[in-house]
Amino acid sequence: MTQPAELPAPEELVERLSAAMVGAFDLFAIYIGDQLGYYQALGEASATSVQLAERTGTAERYAREWLEQQAVTGILTVDDPGKPAQDRVFSLPANYRDIFLNPTSPMAIAPAAQIFVGAITPLPAVLDAFRSGGGVPYADYGADLACGQGSINRPMLANRLAQEYIPAMPDIHAQLMSDTQVRVADIGMGLGWSSIALAKSFPNILVDGFDLDERSVQLAAANAQAEGVSNRVTFHARNAGDVDFAGKYDFALAVECVHDMSNPVAVLDAMRRLVGPGGTVLVVDEKAEDAFNPMGSESERSLYGWSILHCLPVGMVDQPSAGTGAVMRPETLRAYAAQAGFQQVETLPVDNDSFHFYRLTA
Ligand SMILES: C[S@@+](CC[C@H](N)C(=O)[O-])C[C@H]1O[C@@H](n2cnc3c(N)ncnc32)[C@H](O)[C@@H]1O
């Protein structure tokens, strides 16, 4: 029996799990505040519950409960807690504005709340999947999962993909910077922020994004339009693992999606064919540790959480499935790449707490 001695005492475990429930309430309350425009309204001006309700078209009694919850949990300040409830003025502290109001800030938290809500949306179907061994379609997680997923990666993609991660491949960076037109395929692009970030940074490239999820494709097209790059970025509803999936691209990438795929080898094989012999594919995927360890890190705990609620169920939809899940270890990705016919896999030396950056050479 090799169970480590460091398991917490029963009381400690219960304390930790009870604190987790309070933390979950915080995220759900943030979801409510974000969806109803409460943070936006408070960002414009401090408010009483009456004012907040008026400005957002919501009911005062609910607005008041939310404001009090936000003050008690340490997000909002209140001018005088001794005033009658409806006269208290609540404010969003200036140094919290980025957290709640700036979608491209690395500190933006609303996306985490939204994806969390999305992840539990089809919970009964997830239970069924556990019983049957089947899967839960990505679309069944609803707009919250798709939008939360897009928004959670948006700051990294907007601020670091073209600026730090692509330059870790100097030859690809030079190619994307060149005056000649370069074609990029973005596989499983979700809401399209990776394609949009590349198009904004490299003015001569054309990007095709491919994703199975129709809702994501539509939302991505709207994002490209709003960001002014829809003339060079096109999104397609396609299964990148289809046998007839073809094209000719100078570079292809897949951000945080290979582990979600029922057949990751088929998709990687298609990507290898898209870039041709010697071409480069960049796979950005979860920074799982090298091996299973029962005393795993906080990030490994988080990956397993996402995996049981979402990543494994979506990956089990098409059978037979590789059944990868969020905890895709480097060795697993290397094995998939080898089966898909890649010559080489290099882990890029980039600074990122959440993702590995695998450069695959066709
Ligand atoms: C976790 S999301 C990541 C989305 C996006 N890359 C991002 O970073 O926000 C995974 C995406 O992969 C897509 N996907 C899964 N399997 C696919 C396949 N075989 N072909 C194309 N897209 C796929 C899903 O529809 C989903 O949008």
Coordinates of C-alpha atoms and ligand atoms in Angstrom, one line a residue:
M1 CA 0.0 0.0 0.0
T2 CA 1.7 3.2 -1.2
Q3 CA -0.9 5.7 -0.1
P4 CA 1.1 8.8 1.1
A5 CA 0.9 9.8 4.8
E6 CA 0.1 13.4 3.9
L7 CA -3.7 13.0 3.5
P8 CA -5.5 15.6 5.6
A9 CA -7.2 14.7 8.8
P10 CA -11.0 14.3 8.4
E11 CA -11.7 17.6 10.0
E12 CA -9.2 19.4 7.7
L13 CA -10.7 17.7 4.6
V14 CA -14.2 18.8 5.6
E15 CA -12.9 22.4 6.3
R16 CA -11.3 22.5 2.9
L17 CA -14.4 21.2 1.1
S18 CA -16.6 23.6 3.0
A19 CA -14.4 26.5 2.0
A20 CA -14.6 25.3 -1.6
M21 CA -18.4 25.6 -1.4
V22 CA -18.0 29.3 -0.4
G23 CA -15.6 29.7 -3.3
A24 CA -18.1 28.2 -5.7
F25 CA -20.7 30.6 -4.4
D26 CA -18.3 33.5 -5.2
L27 CA -18.0 32.3 -8.8
F28 CA -21.7 31.9 -9.3
A29 CA -22.3 35.4 -7.8
I30 CA -19.7 36.8 -10.2
Y31 CA -21.5 35.1 -13.1
I32 CA -24.8 36.8 -12.0
G33 CA -23.1 40.1 -11.7
D34 CA -21.4 39.8 -15.1
Q35 CA -24.5 38.5 -17.0
L36 CA -26.8 41.2 -15.5
G37 CA -24.4 44.1 -16.1
Y38 CA -24.0 44.8 -12.4
Y39 CA -20.2 45.3 -12.6
Q40 CA -20.5 47.4 -15.7
A41 CA -23.0 49.6 -14.0
L42 CA -20.9 49.9 -10.8
G43 CA -17.9 50.7 -13.0
E44 CA -19.8 53.7 -14.3
A45 CA -20.9 54.9 -10.9
S46 CA -21.3 53.7 -7.3
A47 CA -24.9 52.7 -6.6
T48 CA -27.5 51.9 -4.0
S49 CA -29.6 48.8 -4.6
V50 CA -32.4 51.0 -6.0
Q51 CA -30.1 52.7 -8.5
L52 CA -28.4 49.5 -9.5
A53 CA -31.8 47.9 -10.2
E54 CA -32.9 50.9 -12.2
R55 CA -29.8 51.0 -14.3
T56 CA -29.8 47.3 -15.1
G57 CA -33.5 46.7 -15.4
T58 CA -33.5 44.2 -12.6
A59 CA -35.5 43.8 -9.4
E60 CA -34.3 45.8 -6.4
R61 CA -34.7 43.1 -3.8
Y62 CA -32.4 40.8 -5.8
A63 CA -29.9 43.6 -6.6
R64 CA -29.7 44.3 -2.9
E65 CA -29.0 40.7 -1.9
W66 CA -26.3 40.5 -4.6
L67 CA -24.7 43.8 -3.5
E68 CA -24.6 42.7 0.2
Q69 CA -23.2 39.3 -0.8
Q70 CA -20.5 41.1 -2.9
A71 CA -19.6 43.3 0.1
V72 CA -19.5 40.5 2.6
T73 CA -17.3 38.4 0.3
G74 CA -14.8 41.3 -0.1
I75 CA -15.4 42.5 -3.7
L76 CA -17.4 45.7 -3.2
T77 CA -17.0 48.5 -0.6
V78 CA -20.0 50.0 1.1
D79 CA -20.1 53.6 2.3
D80 CA -21.8 53.0 5.6
P81 CA -23.1 49.6 6.6
G82 CA -25.1 51.3 9.4
K83 CA -27.5 53.0 6.9
P84 CA -30.9 51.6 6.1
A85 CA -30.4 48.8 3.6
Q86 CA -31.7 50.7 0.5
D87 CA -29.6 53.8 1.3
R88 CA -26.2 52.1 1.4
V89 CA -23.9 53.0 -1.5
F90 CA -21.8 50.2 -3.0
S91 CA -18.6 50.7 -5.1
L92 CA -16.3 48.7 -7.2
P93 CA -12.8 49.6 -6.0
A94 CA -10.7 51.2 -8.7
N95 CA -8.0 48.5 -8.4
Y96 CA -10.6 45.8 -9.0
R97 CA -11.8 47.3 -12.3
D98 CA -9.5 45.2 -14.5
I99 CA -10.7 42.0 -12.8
F100 CA -14.4 42.7 -13.5
L101 CA -14.5 45.1 -16.4
N102 CA -11.5 44.4 -18.7
P103 CA -12.0 41.3 -20.9
T104 CA -8.4 41.2 -22.1
S105 CA -6.8 41.6 -18.7
P106 CA -5.0 38.5 -17.5
M107 CA -6.9 39.1 -14.2
A108 CA -10.4 38.9 -15.9
I109 CA -12.4 36.6 -13.7
A110 CA -15.9 36.6 -15.3
P111 CA -14.8 34.1 -18.0
A112 CA -13.8 31.6 -15.2
A113 CA -17.2 32.0 -13.6
Q114 CA -19.0 31.6 -17.0
I115 CA -17.1 28.5 -18.0
F116 CA -17.7 27.1 -14.5
V117 CA -21.4 27.6 -15.0
G118 CA -21.2 26.0 -18.5
A119 CA -19.4 23.0 -17.2
I120 CA -22.2 22.1 -14.8
T121 CA -25.0 22.9 -17.2
P122 CA -25.5 19.3 -18.5
L123 CA -24.7 17.6 -15.2
P124 CA -27.5 15.0 -15.5
A125 CA -26.2 14.0 -18.9
V126 CA -22.7 13.8 -17.5
L127 CA -24.0 11.3 -14.8
D128 CA -25.6 9.3 -17.6
A129 CA -22.3 9.3 -19.5
F130 CA -20.5 8.0 -16.4
R131 CA -23.0 5.1 -16.3
S132 CA -23.1 4.3 -20.0
G133 CA -19.5 5.1 -21.1
G134 CA -20.9 7.5 -23.7
G135 CA -20.3 11.2 -24.2
V136 CA -22.0 14.6 -23.8
P137 CA -21.9 16.8 -27.0
Y138 CA -20.0 20.1 -26.7
A139 CA -23.2 22.0 -27.8
D140 CA -25.0 20.6 -24.8
Y141 CA -22.8 22.7 -22.5
G142 CA -24.5 25.7 -24.0
A143 CA -23.3 29.2 -24.8
D144 CA -21.8 29.7 -21.3
L145 CA -19.2 27.0 -21.8
A146 CA -18.3 28.1 -25.4
C147 CA -18.2 31.8 -24.4
G148 CA -16.5 31.2 -21.1
Q149 CA -13.9 29.1 -22.9
G150 CA -13.3 31.7 -25.5
S151 CA -13.0 34.5 -23.0
I152 CA -10.8 32.7 -20.5
N153 CA -8.1 32.2 -23.2
R154 CA -8.6 35.6 -24.8
P155 CA -6.2 37.6 -22.7
M156 CA -3.4 35.1 -23.3
L157 CA -4.1 34.8 -27.0
A158 CA -4.5 38.6 -27.4
N159 CA -1.4 39.6 -25.4
R160 CA 1.0 36.7 -25.8
L161 CA 0.4 34.4 -28.7
A162 CA 1.9 36.6 -31.4
Q163 CA 4.2 38.5 -29.0
E164 CA 5.9 35.6 -27.2
Y165 CA 4.8 32.2 -28.3
I166 CA 5.1 32.4 -32.0
P167 CA 8.6 34.1 -31.7
A168 CA 9.7 31.0 -29.8
M169 CA 9.7 29.5 -33.3
P170 CA 11.9 32.1 -35.1
D171 CA 11.4 30.6 -38.6
I172 CA 7.6 30.6 -38.3
H173 CA 7.7 34.1 -36.8
A174 CA 9.7 35.3 -39.8
Q175 CA 7.4 33.6 -42.2
L176 CA 4.3 35.1 -40.6
M177 CA 6.0 38.5 -40.7
S178 CA 7.0 38.3 -44.4
D179 CA 5.4 40.3 -47.2
T180 CA 4.2 37.3 -49.0
Q181 CA 0.8 35.9 -48.2
V182 CA 0.9 33.1 -45.7
R183 CA -2.0 30.8 -45.0
V184 CA -2.7 29.6 -41.4
A185 CA -5.1 26.9 -40.3
D186 CA -6.5 27.2 -36.8
I187 CA -8.1 23.9 -35.7
G188 CA -10.7 23.9 -32.9
M189 CA -10.5 27.7 -32.7
G190 CA -13.7 28.0 -30.6
L191 CA -14.6 31.7 -30.5
G192 CA -11.7 32.5 -32.8
W193 CA -9.5 34.6 -30.5
S194 CA -6.3 32.8 -31.6
S195 CA -7.1 33.4 -35.3
I196 CA -8.0 37.0 -34.6
A197 CA -4.9 37.6 -32.5
L198 CA -2.6 36.2 -35.3
A199 CA -4.4 38.2 -38.0
K200 CA -4.1 41.4 -36.0
S201 CA -0.4 40.9 -35.4
F202 CA 0.6 39.6 -38.9
P203 CA -1.1 41.8 -41.5
N204 CA -0.3 39.6 -44.5
I205 CA -1.7 36.3 -43.3
L206 CA -5.0 34.6 -44.1
V207 CA -6.4 32.5 -41.4
D208 CA -9.0 29.7 -41.8
G209 CA -10.4 28.5 -38.5
F210 CA -12.2 25.1 -38.3
D211 CA -14.4 24.0 -35.5
L212 CA -17.0 21.3 -35.0
D213 CA -19.3 23.5 -33.0
E214 CA -21.7 25.6 -35.1
R215 CA -22.4 28.0 -32.3
S216 CA -18.7 28.7 -31.8
V217 CA -18.2 29.3 -35.6
Q218 CA -21.0 31.9 -35.6
L219 CA -19.7 33.7 -32.5
A220 CA -16.2 33.6 -33.9
A221 CA -17.3 35.2 -37.1
A222 CA -19.0 38.0 -35.1
N223 CA -15.8 38.4 -33.1
A224 CA -13.6 38.7 -36.3
Q225 CA -16.1 41.3 -37.7
A226 CA -16.0 43.3 -34.5
E227 CA -12.2 43.2 -34.4
G228 CA -11.9 44.3 -38.0
V229 CA -10.2 41.2 -39.4
S230 CA -13.1 39.4 -41.1
N231 CA -11.5 40.1 -44.6
R232 CA -8.6 37.8 -43.7
V233 CA -10.1 35.4 -41.2
T234 CA -12.8 32.9 -42.2
F235 CA -14.3 30.3 -39.9
H236 CA -15.8 27.0 -41.0
A237 CA -17.9 24.4 -39.2
R238 CA -15.9 21.3 -40.0
N239 CA -14.7 18.2 -38.2
A240 CA -10.9 18.4 -38.6
G241 CA -10.7 14.7 -38.3
D242 CA -12.8 14.0 -41.4
V243 CA -10.9 11.9 -43.9
D244 CA -11.5 14.4 -46.7
F245 CA -10.4 17.4 -44.6
A246 CA -7.8 19.0 -46.8
G247 CA -6.1 22.2 -47.8
K248 CA -2.6 23.7 -48.1
Y249 CA -1.3 25.8 -45.3
D250 CA 2.0 27.3 -44.3
F251 CA 1.4 26.8 -40.6
A252 CA -1.3 25.2 -38.4
L253 CA -2.2 25.4 -34.8
A254 CA -4.6 23.8 -32.3
V255 CA -5.1 25.6 -29.0
E256 CA -6.5 23.7 -26.0
C257 CA -8.5 21.3 -28.1
V258 CA -6.5 18.1 -29.0
H259 CA -7.3 16.6 -25.6
D260 CA -11.1 17.2 -26.2
M261 CA -11.1 15.2 -29.5
S262 CA -12.5 11.8 -29.8
N263 CA -9.9 11.0 -32.4
P264 CA -6.9 13.2 -31.8
V265 CA -4.6 11.1 -34.1
A266 CA -7.0 11.6 -37.1
V267 CA -7.0 15.4 -36.5
L268 CA -3.2 15.6 -36.0
D269 CA -2.8 13.5 -39.1
A270 CA -5.0 15.9 -41.0
M271 CA -3.0 18.8 -39.7
R272 CA 0.3 17.1 -40.8
R273 CA -1.2 16.9 -44.3
L274 CA -2.3 20.5 -44.3
V275 CA 1.2 21.8 -43.7
G276 CA 3.0 19.2 -45.8
P277 CA 6.4 17.6 -45.3
G278 CA 8.7 19.6 -43.1
G279 CA 5.8 21.9 -42.1
T280 CA 5.0 23.0 -38.6
V281 CA 2.0 22.4 -36.4
L282 CA 1.8 24.1 -33.0
V283 CA -0.3 22.3 -30.3
V284 CA -1.0 24.3 -27.2
D285 CA -2.5 22.1 -24.6
E286 CA -2.9 21.5 -20.9
K287 CA 0.3 21.6 -18.8
A288 CA -0.3 18.2 -17.3
E289 CA 2.6 16.8 -15.2
D290 CA 4.7 14.0 -16.6
A291 CA 3.0 11.3 -14.5
F292 CA 0.1 10.6 -12.3
N293 CA 0.8 11.6 -8.7
P294 CA -1.9 11.2 -6.0
M295 CA -0.4 14.2 -4.2
G296 CA -0.7 16.3 -7.3
S297 CA -0.5 20.0 -7.6
E298 CA -3.3 22.5 -7.5
S299 CA -3.2 22.8 -11.2
E300 CA -3.5 19.0 -11.6
R301 CA -6.5 19.0 -9.3
S302 CA -8.0 21.7 -11.5
L303 CA -7.3 19.7 -14.7
Y304 CA -9.0 16.6 -13.2
G305 CA -12.0 18.8 -12.3
W306 CA -12.4 20.0 -15.8
S307 CA -11.8 16.6 -17.1
I308 CA -14.6 14.8 -15.2
L309 CA -17.1 17.5 -15.8
H310 CA -16.4 18.4 -19.4
C311 CA -13.3 17.4 -21.3
L312 CA -13.7 13.6 -21.0
P313 CA -17.4 13.6 -21.7
V314 CA -17.1 15.8 -24.9
G315 CA -14.2 13.6 -26.1
M316 CA -16.3 10.4 -25.6
V317 CA -19.1 11.5 -28.0
D318 CA -17.7 9.7 -31.1
Q319 CA -16.9 6.1 -30.5
P320 CA -14.4 4.6 -30.5
S321 CA -12.8 7.4 -28.6
A322 CA -9.2 7.9 -27.4
G323 CA -10.8 9.0 -24.1
T324 CA -8.0 11.5 -23.4
G325 CA -9.5 14.0 -21.0
A326 CA -7.9 17.2 -19.8
V327 CA -5.0 15.5 -18.2
M328 CA -3.2 14.9 -21.4
R329 CA 0.4 14.1 -20.4
P330 CA 3.3 15.1 -22.6
E331 CA 4.0 11.4 -23.3
T332 CA 0.4 11.0 -24.6
L333 CA 0.7 13.9 -27.0
R334 CA 4.0 12.6 -28.2
A335 CA 2.5 9.2 -28.9
Y336 CA -0.5 10.7 -30.8
A337 CA 2.0 12.8 -32.8
A338 CA 4.1 9.8 -33.7
Q339 CA 1.0 7.8 -34.7
A340 CA -0.1 10.7 -36.9
G341 CA 3.2 10.6 -38.7
F342 CA 5.1 13.6 -37.3
Q343 CA 8.9 13.4 -37.4
Q344 CA 9.6 15.3 -34.3
V345 CA 7.9 16.9 -31.2
E346 CA 9.7 19.7 -29.4
T347 CA 8.3 21.4 -26.2
L348 CA 8.9 25.1 -26.7
P349 CA 10.7 26.9 -23.8
V350 CA 8.0 29.4 -23.2
D351 CA 6.8 30.9 -19.9
N352 CA 3.2 29.7 -19.2
D353 CA 1.7 28.2 -16.1
S354 CA -1.2 26.6 -17.8
F355 CA -0.1 25.2 -21.2
H356 CA 2.6 23.2 -22.9
F357 CA 3.5 24.4 -26.3
Y358 CA 4.4 21.5 -28.5
R359 CA 6.0 22.1 -31.9
L360 CA 5.4 19.2 -34.2
T361 CA 7.4 18.8 -37.4
A362 CA 5.7 17.0 -40.2
Ligands
LIG1 C1 -11.8 23.7 -25.2 S1 -12.3 24.3 -26.7 C2 -11.0 25.4 -27.2 C3 -11.4 26.5 -28.1 C4 -10.3 27.5 -28.5 N1 -9.2 26.9 -29.2 C5 -9.9 28.2 -27.3 O1 -8.7 28.2 -27.0 O2 -10.7 28.9 -26.6 C6 -12.2 22.9 -27.8 C7 -12.7 23.2 -29.2 O3 -12.4 22.1 -30.0 C8 -13.4 21.9 -30.9 N2 -13.3 20.5 -31.5 C9 -13.3 19.3 -30.8 N3 -13.1 18.3 -31.7 C10 -13.0 18.9 -32.9 C11 -12.8 18.4 -34.2 N4 -12.7 17.0 -34.5 N5 -12.7 19.2 -35.3 C12 -12.8 20.6 -35.1 N6 -13.0 21.1 -33.9 C13 -13.1 20.3 -32.8 C14 -14.6 22.1 -30.0 O4 -15.8 22.2 -30.8 C15 -14.2 23.3 -29.2 O5 -14.6 24.5 -29.8

